[in-house]
PDB file of N, CA and C in Angstrom:
ATOM      1  N   UNK A   2     -15.226 -13.927  -0.651  1.00  0.00           N
ATOM      2  CA  UNK A   2     -14.676 -12.619  -1.084  1.00  0.00           C
ATOM      3  C   UNK A   2     -14.880 -12.499  -2.592  1.00  0.00           C
ATOM      4  N   UNK A   3     -14.991 -11.287  -3.036  1.00  0.00           N
ATOM      5  CA  UNK A   3     -15.143 -11.055  -4.477  1.00  0.00           C
ATOM      6  C   UNK A   3     -14.054 -10.095  -4.930  1.00  0.00           C
ATOM      7  N   UNK A   4     -13.817 -10.120  -6.231  1.00  0.00           N
ATOM      8  CA  UNK A   4     -12.844  -9.157  -6.782  1.00  0.00           C
ATOM      9  C   UNK A   4     -13.516  -7.826  -7.006  1.00  0.00           C
ATOM     10  N   UNK A   5     -12.746  -6.775  -6.991  1.00  0.00           N
ATOM     11  CA  UNK A   5     -13.366  -5.466  -7.159  1.00  0.00           C
ATOM     12  C   UNK A   5     -12.918  -4.904  -8.518  1.00  0.00           C
ATOM     13  N   UNK A   6     -11.745  -4.345  -8.590  1.00  0.00           N
ATOM     14  CA  UNK A   6     -11.333  -3.651  -9.814  1.00  0.00           C
ATOM     15  C   UNK A   6     -10.245  -4.378 -10.571  1.00  0.00           C
ATOM     16  N   UNK A   7      -9.857  -5.546 -10.168  1.00  0.00           N
ATOM     17  CA  UNK A   7      -8.738  -6.224 -10.774  1.00  0.00           C
ATOM     18  C   UNK A   7      -8.998  -6.595 -12.221  1.00  0.00           C
ATOM     19  N   UNK A   8     -10.242  -6.881 -12.569  1.00  0.00           N
ATOM     20  CA  UNK A   8     -10.577  -7.331 -13.927  1.00  0.00           C
ATOM     21  C   UNK A   8     -11.021  -6.209 -14.811  1.00  0.00           C
ATOM     22  N   UNK A   9     -10.960  -4.963 -14.359  1.00  0.00           N
ATOM     23  CA  UNK A   9     -11.380  -3.825 -15.158  1.00  0.00           C
ATOM     24  C   UNK A   9     -10.239  -3.342 -16.011  1.00  0.00           C
ATOM     25  N   UNK A  10     -10.566  -2.827 -17.221  1.00  0.00           N
ATOM     26  CA  UNK A  10      -9.531  -2.275 -18.069  1.00  0.00           C
ATOM     27  C   UNK A  10      -9.289  -0.805 -17.649  1.00  0.00           C
ATOM     28  N   UNK A  11      -8.288  -0.172 -18.281  1.00  0.00           N
ATOM     29  CA  UNK A  11      -7.876   1.188 -17.904  1.00  0.00           C
ATOM     30  C   UNK A  11      -9.023   2.174 -18.044  1.00  0.00           C
ATOM     31  N   UNK A  12      -9.830   2.091 -19.100  1.00  0.00           N
ATOM     32  CA  UNK A  12     -10.939   3.006 -19.255  1.00  0.00           C
ATOM     33  C   UNK A  12     -11.991   2.863 -18.164  1.00  0.00           C
ATOM     34  N   UNK A  13     -12.335   1.608 -17.851  1.00  0.00           N
ATOM     35  CA  UNK A  13     -13.307   1.339 -16.812  1.00  0.00           C
ATOM     36  C   UNK A  13     -12.801   1.831 -15.438  1.00  0.00           C
ATOM     37  N   UNK A  14     -11.535   1.667 -15.173  1.00  0.00           N
ATOM     38  CA  UNK A  14     -10.946   2.159 -13.943  1.00  0.00           C
ATOM     39  C   UNK A  14     -11.073   3.676 -13.838  1.00  0.00           C
ATOM     40  N   UNK A  15     -10.753   4.356 -14.982  1.00  0.00           N
ATOM     41  CA  UNK A  15     -10.829   5.805 -14.992  1.00  0.00           C
ATOM     42  C   UNK A  15     -12.260   6.296 -14.766  1.00  0.00           C
ATOM     43  N   UNK A  16     -13.208   5.670 -15.448  1.00  0.00           N
ATOM     44  CA  UNK A  16     -14.622   6.071 -15.290  1.00  0.00           C
ATOM     45  C   UNK A  16     -15.073   5.865 -13.816  1.00  0.00           C
ATOM     46  N   UNK A  17     -14.593   4.799 -13.191  1.00  0.00           N
ATOM     47  CA  UNK A  17     -15.007   4.487 -11.823  1.00  0.00           C
ATOM     48  C   UNK A  17     -14.232   5.385 -10.813  1.00  0.00           C
ATOM     49  N   UNK A  18     -13.252   6.151 -11.291  1.00  0.00           N
ATOM     50  CA  UNK A  18     -12.489   7.002 -10.389  1.00  0.00           C
ATOM     51  C   UNK A  18     -11.440   6.257  -9.589  1.00  0.00           C
ATOM     52  N   UNK A  19     -11.008   5.109 -10.115  1.00  0.00           N
ATOM     53  CA  UNK A  19     -10.014   4.299  -9.446  1.00  0.00           C
ATOM     54  C   UNK A  19      -8.662   4.569 -10.071  1.00  0.00           C
ATOM     55  N   UNK A  20      -7.774   5.182  -9.297  1.00  0.00           N
ATOM     56  CA  UNK A  20      -6.433   5.469  -9.781  1.00  0.00           C
ATOM     57  C   UNK A  20      -5.394   4.505  -9.190  1.00  0.00           C
ATOM     58  N   UNK A  21      -4.171   4.657  -9.677  1.00  0.00           N
ATOM     59  CA  UNK A  21      -3.088   3.783  -9.259  1.00  0.00           C
ATOM     60  C   UNK A  21      -2.760   3.954  -7.800  1.00  0.00           C
ATOM     61  N   UNK A  22      -3.174   5.107  -7.206  1.00  0.00           N
ATOM     62  CA  UNK A  22      -2.871   5.372  -5.807  1.00  0.00           C
ATOM     63  C   UNK A  22      -3.852   4.713  -4.824  1.00  0.00           C
ATOM     64  N   UNK A  23      -4.854   4.004  -5.334  1.00  0.00           N
ATOM     65  CA  UNK A  23      -5.857   3.395  -4.503  1.00  0.00           C
ATOM     66  C   UNK A  23      -5.239   2.244  -3.691  1.00  0.00           C
ATOM     67  N   UNK A  24      -5.570   2.241  -2.456  1.00  0.00           N
ATOM     68  CA  UNK A  24      -5.192   1.120  -1.568  1.00  0.00           C
ATOM     69  C   UNK A  24      -6.480   0.547  -1.009  1.00  0.00           C
ATOM     70  N   UNK A  25      -6.737  -0.705  -1.261  1.00  0.00           N
ATOM     71  CA  UNK A  25      -7.928  -1.377  -0.751  1.00  0.00           C
ATOM     72  C   UNK A  25      -7.554  -2.217   0.470  1.00  0.00           C
ATOM     73  N   UNK A  26      -8.263  -1.995   1.533  1.00  0.00           N
ATOM     74  CA  UNK A  26      -7.976  -2.696   2.760  1.00  0.00           C
ATOM     75  C   UNK A  26      -9.140  -3.656   3.106  1.00  0.00           C
ATOM     76  N   UNK A  27      -8.749  -4.826   3.553  1.00  0.00           N
ATOM     77  CA  UNK A  27      -9.737  -5.787   4.034  1.00  0.00           C
ATOM     78  C   UNK A  27      -9.209  -6.196   5.422  1.00  0.00           C
ATOM     79  N   UNK A  28      -9.962  -5.820   6.431  1.00  0.00           N
ATOM     80  CA  UNK A  28      -9.475  -6.055   7.809  1.00  0.00           C
ATOM     81  C   UNK A  28     -10.426  -6.931   8.592  1.00  0.00           C
ATOM     82  N   UNK A  29      -9.943  -7.508   9.639  1.00  0.00           N
ATOM     83  CA  UNK A  29     -10.736  -8.383  10.461  1.00  0.00           C
ATOM     84  C   UNK A  29     -11.132  -7.741  11.758  1.00  0.00           C
ATOM     85  N   UNK A  30     -11.138  -8.545  12.801  1.00  0.00           N
ATOM     86  CA  UNK A  30     -11.603  -8.022  14.084  1.00  0.00           C
ATOM     87  C   UNK A  30     -10.490  -7.806  15.062  1.00  0.00           C
ATOM     88  N   UNK A  31      -9.254  -7.631  14.575  1.00  0.00           N
ATOM     89  CA  UNK A  31      -8.140  -7.339  15.454  1.00  0.00           C
ATOM     90  C   UNK A  31      -8.341  -6.038  16.173  1.00  0.00           C
ATOM     91  N   UNK A  32      -7.561  -5.802  17.193  1.00  0.00           N
ATOM     92  CA  UNK A  32      -7.611  -4.567  17.917  1.00  0.00           C
ATOM     93  C   UNK A  32      -7.219  -3.392  16.972  1.00  0.00           C
ATOM     94  N   UNK A  33      -7.880  -2.283  17.106  1.00  0.00           N
ATOM     95  CA  UNK A  33      -7.580  -1.131  16.250  1.00  0.00           C
ATOM     96  C   UNK A  33      -6.099  -0.752  16.274  1.00  0.00           C
ATOM     97  N   UNK A  34      -5.506  -0.795  17.433  1.00  0.00           N
ATOM     98  CA  UNK A  34      -4.080  -0.425  17.577  1.00  0.00           C
ATOM     99  C   UNK A  34      -3.192  -1.347  16.752  1.00  0.00           C
ATOM    100  N   UNK A  35      -3.522  -2.638  16.708  1.00  0.00           N
ATOM    101  CA  UNK A  35      -2.748  -3.594  15.883  1.00  0.00           C
ATOM    102  C   UNK A  35      -2.910  -3.299  14.411  1.00  0.00           C
ATOM    103  N   UNK A  36      -4.122  -3.003  13.959  1.00  0.00           N
ATOM    104  CA  UNK A  36      -4.353  -2.751  12.560  1.00  0.00           C
ATOM    105  C   UNK A  36      -3.621  -1.466  12.152  1.00  0.00           C
ATOM    106  N   UNK A  37      -3.713  -0.433  12.965  1.00  0.00           N
ATOM    107  CA  UNK A  37      -3.051   0.861  12.660  1.00  0.00           C
ATOM    108  C   UNK A  37      -1.544   0.655  12.618  1.00  0.00           C
ATOM    109  N   UNK A  38      -1.000  -0.076  13.556  1.00  0.00           N
ATOM    110  CA  UNK A  38       0.434  -0.341  13.593  1.00  0.00           C
ATOM    111  C   UNK A  38       0.873  -1.118  12.382  1.00  0.00           C
ATOM    112  N   UNK A  39       0.145  -2.159  12.039  1.00  0.00           N
ATOM    113  CA  UNK A  39       0.492  -2.980  10.856  1.00  0.00           C
ATOM    114  C   UNK A  39       0.435  -2.193   9.556  1.00  0.00           C
ATOM    115  N   UNK A  40      -0.626  -1.358   9.442  1.00  0.00           N
ATOM    116  CA  UNK A  40      -0.750  -0.503   8.242  1.00  0.00           C
ATOM    117  C   UNK A  40       0.377   0.470   8.132  1.00  0.00           C
ATOM    118  N   UNK A  41       0.723   1.070   9.257  1.00  0.00           N
ATOM    119  CA  UNK A  41       1.835   2.053   9.266  1.00  0.00           C
ATOM    120  C   UNK A  41       3.137   1.385   8.859  1.00  0.00           C
ATOM    121  N   UNK A  42       3.385   0.210   9.372  1.00  0.00           N
ATOM    122  CA  UNK A  42       4.586  -0.538   9.041  1.00  0.00           C
ATOM    123  C   UNK A  42       4.579  -0.892   7.537  1.00  0.00           C
ATOM    124  N   UNK A  43       3.514  -1.334   7.018  1.00  0.00           N
ATOM    125  CA  UNK A  43       3.435  -1.687   5.587  1.00  0.00           C
ATOM    126  C   UNK A  43       3.664  -0.490   4.699  1.00  0.00           C
ATOM    127  N   UNK A  44       3.094   0.659   5.080  1.00  0.00           N
ATOM    128  CA  UNK A  44       3.260   1.869   4.252  1.00  0.00           C
ATOM    129  C   UNK A  44       4.727   2.361   4.324  1.00  0.00           C
ATOM    130  N   UNK A  45       5.354   2.302   5.473  1.00  0.00           N
ATOM    131  CA  UNK A  45       6.789   2.653   5.558  1.00  0.00           C
ATOM    132  C   UNK A  45       7.624   1.754   4.740  1.00  0.00           C
ATOM    133  N   UNK A  46       7.347   0.460   4.755  1.00  0.00           N
ATOM    134  CA  UNK A  46       8.093  -0.499   3.997  1.00  0.00           C
ATOM    135  C   UNK A  46       7.903  -0.253   2.474  1.00  0.00           C
ATOM    136  N   UNK A  47       6.677   0.089   2.069  1.00  0.00           N
ATOM    137  CA  UNK A  47       6.405   0.282   0.633  1.00  0.00           C
ATOM    138  C   UNK A  47       7.131   1.499   0.088  1.00  0.00           C
ATOM    139  N   UNK A  48       7.396   2.483   0.943  1.00  0.00           N
ATOM    140  CA  UNK A  48       8.110   3.686   0.502  1.00  0.00           C
ATOM    141  C   UNK A  48       9.556   3.414   0.276  1.00  0.00           C
ATOM    142  N   UNK A  49      10.092   2.351   0.871  1.00  0.00           N
ATOM    143  CA  UNK A  49      11.490   2.005   0.664  1.00  0.00           C
ATOM    144  C   UNK A  49      11.701   1.178  -0.594  1.00  0.00           C
ATOM    145  N   UNK A  50      10.635   0.565  -1.080  1.00  0.00           N
ATOM    146  CA  UNK A  50      10.720  -0.319  -2.240  1.00  0.00           C
ATOM    147  C   UNK A  50      10.858   0.444  -3.532  1.00  0.00           C
TER     148      UNK A  50
END
């Protein structure tokens, strides 16, 4: 795996069009229903934080 935008400064992120609202997903070969369910659960949990 490689890093994407973690090592970029604020100006580089802006130029690349990467905002704070970006969510990067790395998924495997699980069933689509499992991935969608897990993502929904994570997003609901993040809204409570």
